[in-house]
Short mmCIF file of C-alpha atoms in Angstrom, two decimals:
data_model
loop_
_atom_site.label_atom_id
_atom_site.label_comp_id
_atom_site.label_asym_id
_atom_site.label_seq_id
_atom_site.Cartn_x
_atom_site.Cartn_y
_atom_site.Cartn_z
CA UNK A 23 8.57 -25.39 -1.57
CA UNK A 24 12.29 -25.62 -0.54
CA UNK A 25 13.61 -24.92 -3.96
CA UNK A 26 12.19 -23.17 -6.92
CA UNK A 27 12.21 -23.15 -10.50
CA UNK A 28 10.98 -19.89 -12.00
CA UNK A 29 12.28 -17.58 -8.90
CA UNK A 30 15.13 -17.48 -6.39
CA UNK A 31 14.99 -16.86 -2.64
CA UNK A 32 17.71 -15.98 -0.37
CA UNK A 33 17.81 -14.31 3.09
CA UNK A 34 20.72 -12.07 4.29
CA UNK A 35 20.90 -9.62 7.25
CA UNK A 36 17.08 -9.95 7.85
CA UNK A 37 16.21 -9.03 4.15
CA UNK A 38 14.53 -11.62 2.11
CA UNK A 39 15.38 -11.39 -1.54
CA UNK A 40 12.75 -12.85 -4.10
CA UNK A 41 13.80 -12.62 -7.66
CA UNK A 42 11.78 -13.62 -10.70
CA UNK A 43 14.55 -15.97 -12.51
CA UNK A 44 13.54 -16.60 -16.25
CA UNK A 45 15.87 -13.93 -17.73
CA UNK A 46 16.14 -15.67 -21.05
CA UNK A 47 12.54 -15.08 -21.56
CA UNK A 48 12.68 -11.63 -19.92
CA UNK A 49 11.07 -13.11 -16.77
CA UNK A 50 7.94 -13.99 -18.57
CA UNK A 51 5.14 -14.65 -15.86
CA UNK A 52 4.07 -18.42 -15.68
CA UNK A 53 1.67 -20.28 -13.52
CA UNK A 54 4.53 -21.88 -11.99
CA UNK A 55 6.11 -18.54 -11.08
CA UNK A 56 2.82 -17.21 -9.80
CA UNK A 57 2.56 -20.18 -7.15
CA UNK A 58 6.29 -20.02 -6.54
CA UNK A 59 5.89 -16.34 -5.61
CA UNK A 60 2.85 -17.01 -3.31
CA UNK A 61 4.83 -19.59 -1.61
CA UNK A 62 8.10 -17.42 -1.23
CA UNK A 63 6.19 -14.51 0.18
CA UNK A 64 4.40 -16.73 2.71
CA UNK A 65 7.65 -18.21 3.60
CA UNK A 66 9.30 -14.82 4.18
CA UNK A 67 6.26 -13.64 6.18
CA UNK A 68 6.32 -16.55 8.61
CA UNK A 69 10.18 -16.24 9.10
CA UNK A 70 11.10 -14.34 12.10
CA UNK A 71 14.55 -13.86 10.84
CA UNK A 72 13.06 -11.70 8.01
CA UNK A 73 12.03 -8.03 8.42
CA UNK A 74 11.76 -6.94 4.86
CA UNK A 75 11.22 -8.46 1.45
CA UNK A 76 13.02 -7.18 -1.73
CA UNK A 77 11.14 -8.20 -4.77
CA UNK A 78 13.22 -8.00 -7.93
CA UNK A 79 13.98 -9.73 -11.27
CA UNK A 80 17.27 -11.31 -12.64
CA UNK A 81 18.30 -9.95 -15.87
CA UNK A 82 17.82 -6.68 -17.55
CA UNK A 83 13.82 -6.61 -17.13
CA UNK A 84 11.53 -7.24 -14.18
CA UNK A 85 8.82 -8.77 -16.37
CA UNK A 86 7.28 -8.50 -19.65
CA UNK A 87 4.16 -10.12 -18.29
CA UNK A 88 2.44 -13.35 -19.20
CA UNK A 89 4.60 -15.84 -21.11
CA UNK A 90 2.15 -16.63 -23.82
CA UNK A 91 4.27 -19.29 -25.20
CA UNK A 92 3.76 -21.42 -22.12
CA UNK A 93 0.22 -22.23 -23.12
CA UNK A 94 -3.09 -21.53 -21.25
CA UNK A 95 -4.23 -21.48 -17.63
CA UNK A 96 -4.04 -24.21 -15.31
CA UNK A 97 -7.64 -25.63 -16.00
CA UNK A 98 -9.33 -27.23 -19.16
CA UNK A 99 -10.09 -24.65 -21.64
CA UNK A 100 -13.35 -26.50 -22.72
CA UNK A 101 -14.74 -26.89 -19.32
CA UNK A 102 -13.25 -23.53 -17.87
CA UNK A 103 -12.19 -23.18 -14.23
CA UNK A 104 -13.78 -24.33 -11.17
CA UNK A 105 -15.44 -21.72 -8.70
CA UNK A 106 -12.32 -21.76 -6.40
CA UNK A 107 -9.85 -21.00 -9.27
CA UNK A 108 -7.71 -17.87 -8.64
CA UNK A 109 -5.99 -15.93 -11.80
CA UNK A 110 -2.08 -15.99 -11.48
CA UNK A 111 -1.25 -12.39 -10.86
CA UNK A 112 -3.60 -12.08 -8.13
CA UNK A 113 -2.10 -15.17 -6.49
CA UNK A 114 1.00 -12.98 -5.71
CA UNK A 115 -0.73 -9.63 -5.35
CA UNK A 116 -3.19 -10.71 -2.84
CA UNK A 117 -0.43 -12.63 -0.76
CA UNK A 118 1.69 -9.34 -0.73
CA UNK A 119 -1.34 -7.37 0.52
CA UNK A 120 -1.82 -9.56 3.44
CA UNK A 121 1.83 -9.54 4.53
CA UNK A 122 3.02 -8.33 7.95
CA UNK A 123 6.48 -7.74 6.51
CA UNK A 124 6.93 -4.54 4.10
CA UNK A 125 7.65 -5.58 0.39
CA UNK A 126 10.17 -3.42 -1.67
CA UNK A 127 9.86 -3.89 -5.53
CA UNK A 128 13.24 -3.12 -7.27
CA UNK A 129 12.17 -2.63 -11.00
CA UNK A 130 14.24 -2.29 -14.13
CA UNK A 131 13.53 -2.59 -17.80
CA UNK A 132 10.06 -3.85 -18.78
CA UNK A 133 7.28 -4.15 -16.09
CA UNK A 134 4.34 -4.70 -18.15
CA UNK A 135 1.04 -6.44 -17.63
CA UNK A 136 1.30 -8.87 -14.92
CA UNK A 137 4.82 -7.71 -14.41
CA UNK A 138 3.57 -4.58 -12.85
CA UNK A 139 0.33 -5.65 -11.45
CA UNK A 140 1.97 -8.20 -9.04
CA UNK A 141 3.87 -5.12 -7.56
CA UNK A 142 0.88 -2.88 -6.89
CA UNK A 143 0.48 -4.27 -3.48
CA UNK A 144 4.20 -3.79 -2.40
CA UNK A 145 4.84 -0.84 0.09
CA UNK A 146 7.59 0.69 -2.38
CA UNK A 147 8.27 0.55 -5.83
CA UNK A 148 11.58 1.86 -6.96
CA UNK A 149 12.29 2.21 -10.79
CA UNK A 150 15.30 2.58 -12.96
CA UNK A 151 15.93 5.20 -15.69
CA UNK A 152 15.30 2.56 -18.40
CA UNK A 153 12.07 1.33 -16.95
CA UNK A 154 9.13 0.92 -19.00
CA UNK A 155 5.52 0.25 -17.52
CA UNK A 156 2.24 -0.61 -19.17
CA UNK A 157 -1.11 -1.95 -18.28
CA UNK A 158 -1.50 -3.30 -21.82
CA UNK A 159 -4.47 -5.59 -21.49
CA UNK A 160 -6.85 -3.91 -23.76
CA UNK A 161 -4.32 -4.16 -26.74
CA UNK A 162 -4.42 -7.98 -26.04
CA UNK A 163 -8.11 -8.10 -25.98
CA UNK A 164 -8.01 -9.21 -22.28
CA UNK A 165 -8.89 -7.62 -18.95
CA UNK A 166 -7.06 -6.11 -15.95
CA UNK A 167 -5.87 -8.69 -13.40
CA UNK A 168 -4.06 -9.11 -10.11
CA UNK A 169 -6.75 -6.94 -8.41
CA UNK A 170 -5.08 -4.04 -10.05
CA UNK A 171 -8.50 -2.14 -10.80
CA UNK A 172 -8.39 -1.81 -7.04
CA UNK A 173 -4.71 -0.93 -6.35
CA UNK A 174 -3.96 1.20 -9.25
CA UNK A 175 -6.55 4.05 -8.51
CA UNK A 176 -5.65 4.16 -4.84
CA UNK A 177 -1.91 4.71 -5.98
CA UNK A 178 -2.42 7.18 -9.00
CA UNK A 179 -5.87 8.36 -8.74
CA UNK A 180 -8.73 7.31 -11.08
CA UNK A 181 -8.03 9.67 -14.01
CA UNK A 182 -4.61 8.48 -14.27
CA UNK A 183 -5.56 4.62 -13.80
CA UNK A 184 -8.34 5.17 -16.49
CA UNK A 185 -5.88 6.67 -18.85
CA UNK A 186 -3.24 4.01 -18.50
CA UNK A 187 -5.75 1.15 -18.52
CA UNK A 188 -8.21 2.29 -21.21
CA UNK A 189 -5.32 3.19 -23.55
CA UNK A 190 -2.91 0.30 -22.69
CA UNK A 191 -0.03 2.62 -23.55
CA UNK A 192 3.41 2.12 -22.36
CA UNK A 193 5.10 4.77 -20.51
CA UNK A 194 8.40 5.61 -18.72
CA UNK A 195 9.88 5.98 -15.52
CA UNK A 196 9.52 9.80 -15.08
CA UNK A 197 5.90 9.62 -15.82
CA UNK A 198 5.54 6.98 -13.33
CA UNK A 199 7.30 8.87 -10.69
CA UNK A 200 5.08 11.98 -11.39
CA UNK A 201 1.88 10.02 -10.85
CA UNK A 202 3.05 8.11 -7.88
CA UNK A 203 3.41 4.57 -9.17
CA UNK A 204 7.01 4.67 -8.38
CA UNK A 205 8.65 6.23 -5.18
CA UNK A 206 11.95 6.95 -6.82
CA UNK A 207 14.15 6.52 -9.93
CA UNK A 208 17.79 5.32 -10.08
CA UNK A 209 20.25 4.23 -12.73
CA UNK A 210 19.86 0.60 -13.78
CA UNK A 211 22.95 -0.66 -11.88
CA UNK A 212 21.88 1.10 -8.53
CA UNK A 213 18.20 0.54 -8.32
CA UNK A 214 18.50 -2.70 -6.22
CA UNK A 215 21.39 -1.19 -4.01
CA UNK A 216 18.79 1.52 -3.19
CA UNK A 217 16.23 -1.02 -2.40
CA UNK A 218 18.48 -2.82 0.01
CA UNK A 219 19.56 0.53 1.41
CA UNK A 220 15.83 1.13 2.27
CA UNK A 221 15.23 -2.30 3.55
CA UNK A 222 18.21 -2.13 6.05
CA UNK A 223 16.77 1.36 7.32
CA UNK A 224 13.46 -0.30 8.13
CA UNK A 225 14.97 -3.51 9.46
CA UNK A 226 17.31 -1.66 11.89
CA UNK A 227 15.19 1.49 13.15
CA UNK A 228 11.72 -0.02 13.16
CA UNK A 229 9.57 -2.46 15.30
CA UNK A 230 8.30 -5.36 13.47
CA UNK A 231 5.15 -5.66 15.28
CA UNK A 232 4.63 -1.83 14.80
CA UNK A 233 4.99 -2.13 11.09
CA UNK A 234 2.85 -5.09 10.80
CA UNK A 235 -0.05 -3.46 12.51
CA UNK A 236 0.53 0.05 10.51
CA UNK A 237 0.83 -1.61 7.34
CA UNK A 238 -2.42 -3.44 7.83
CA UNK A 239 -4.06 -0.36 9.16
CA UNK A 240 -3.52 1.65 6.22
CA UNK A 241 -4.68 -1.03 3.60
CA UNK A 242 -7.70 -2.34 5.76
CA UNK A 243 -8.99 0.69 7.64
CA UNK A 244 -8.24 3.81 5.11
CA UNK A 245 -11.17 2.92 2.73
CA UNK A 246 -13.94 3.00 5.73
CA UNK A 247 -16.65 5.61 5.29
CA UNK A 248 -15.66 7.38 8.11
CA UNK A 249 -12.76 7.85 10.60
CA UNK A 250 -14.84 6.52 13.72
CA UNK A 251 -14.14 2.70 13.22
CA UNK A 252 -10.36 3.50 12.59
CA UNK A 253 -10.41 5.68 15.55
CA UNK A 254 -11.89 3.07 17.74
CA UNK A 255 -9.22 0.50 16.70
CA UNK A 256 -6.32 2.90 17.26
CA UNK A 257 -7.67 3.88 20.55
CA UNK A 258 -7.59 0.40 21.60
CA UNK A 259 -3.94 -0.05 20.25
CA UNK A 260 -2.68 3.02 21.97
CA UNK A 261 -4.61 2.16 25.13
CA UNK A 262 -2.66 -1.13 25.34
CA UNK A 263 0.91 0.55 24.93
CA UNK A 264 1.35 0.26 28.72
CA UNK A 265 2.01 -3.61 28.08
CA UNK A 266 4.10 -3.18 24.86
CA UNK A 267 7.90 -3.93 25.62
CA UNK A 268 8.63 -2.25 22.02
CA UNK A 269 6.95 0.94 23.04
CA UNK A 270 9.00 1.18 26.36
CA UNK A 271 12.12 0.40 24.16
CA UNK A 272 11.39 2.85 21.47
CA UNK A 273 10.98 5.59 24.17
CA UNK A 274 14.07 4.74 26.29
CA UNK A 275 16.17 4.37 23.24
CA UNK A 276 15.08 7.76 21.99
CA UNK A 277 16.04 9.29 25.29
CA UNK A 278 19.34 7.56 25.53
CA UNK A 279 20.16 8.50 21.94
CA UNK A 280 20.93 5.01 21.03
CA UNK A 281 19.61 2.57 18.16
CA UNK A 282 16.31 0.62 19.42
CA UNK A 283 16.67 -2.99 19.98
CA UNK A 284 13.03 -4.09 19.66
CA UNK A 285 12.12 -7.74 20.87
CA UNK A 286 8.55 -8.22 20.08
CA UNK A 287 7.60 -10.93 17.59
CA UNK A 288 5.10 -10.73 14.79
CA UNK A 289 4.26 -14.47 15.11
CA UNK A 290 3.47 -14.18 19.00
CA UNK A 291 2.96 -10.50 19.93
CA UNK A 292 0.42 -8.83 17.48
CA UNK A 293 -2.74 -7.85 19.21
CA UNK A 294 -5.34 -10.45 19.09
CA UNK A 295 -8.25 -8.23 18.51
CA UNK A 296 -7.25 -6.98 15.08
CA UNK A 297 -10.23 -7.24 12.93
CA UNK A 298 -8.47 -8.75 9.84
CA UNK A 299 -6.42 -11.35 12.02
CA UNK A 300 -8.70 -14.38 11.04
CA UNK A 301 -8.96 -13.26 7.24
#
């Protein structure tokens, strides 16, 4: 998709900005938005001129969740979906999960239902003081989506996840910060600037290949039943550093007290033996 209807996509200074773009509908989530977000994340992940993605929303809200006025899902209600059908929020959250590039969500106003579950696989969530969050599914007689029942307890613990999901209550930025759902809270007009500030720091100071491997190590390996398979993999990674140009540059730039100039590419230089490479 070169152009989008429900989102916008732009790249500047190695940062891709993906913005929900239905402000008149408070960025209500649609099937088209779901597919456009998945496509945009794929586009950013494959672009070597992109180091970091900032996910945000145009207007005063990130997203109020599913736009119920847009009708049903993309299948016949009488016959139901075919076995390969994927619910819309998960189309975005799963693609973010598999990213090699870090994703920073800049949130303000309402982030409710699908408007919060699509961000749970982001690396950072920055909120504004006027942010409101809610996993409101039980209050609509529906179920959590976007694989949120997997992501949320890992972010905030099972007790808090149960409270938020079973009650379906709406809560503010300070509670989200205390629980670890968001990393920081800022004034509404500055939250996006803070996201770009963080994005620029990552883009300038880190190795793209190191970030890609580290991000997936945390997601894929932190839930193993022991540290042994993790140590087996990181031993292989560390053992291969002698052939890593980025590792040499990292040490030399540190000793020379200058910014690093990492040259390895995610599309060409990821270790071929990573266990998730074919998934």
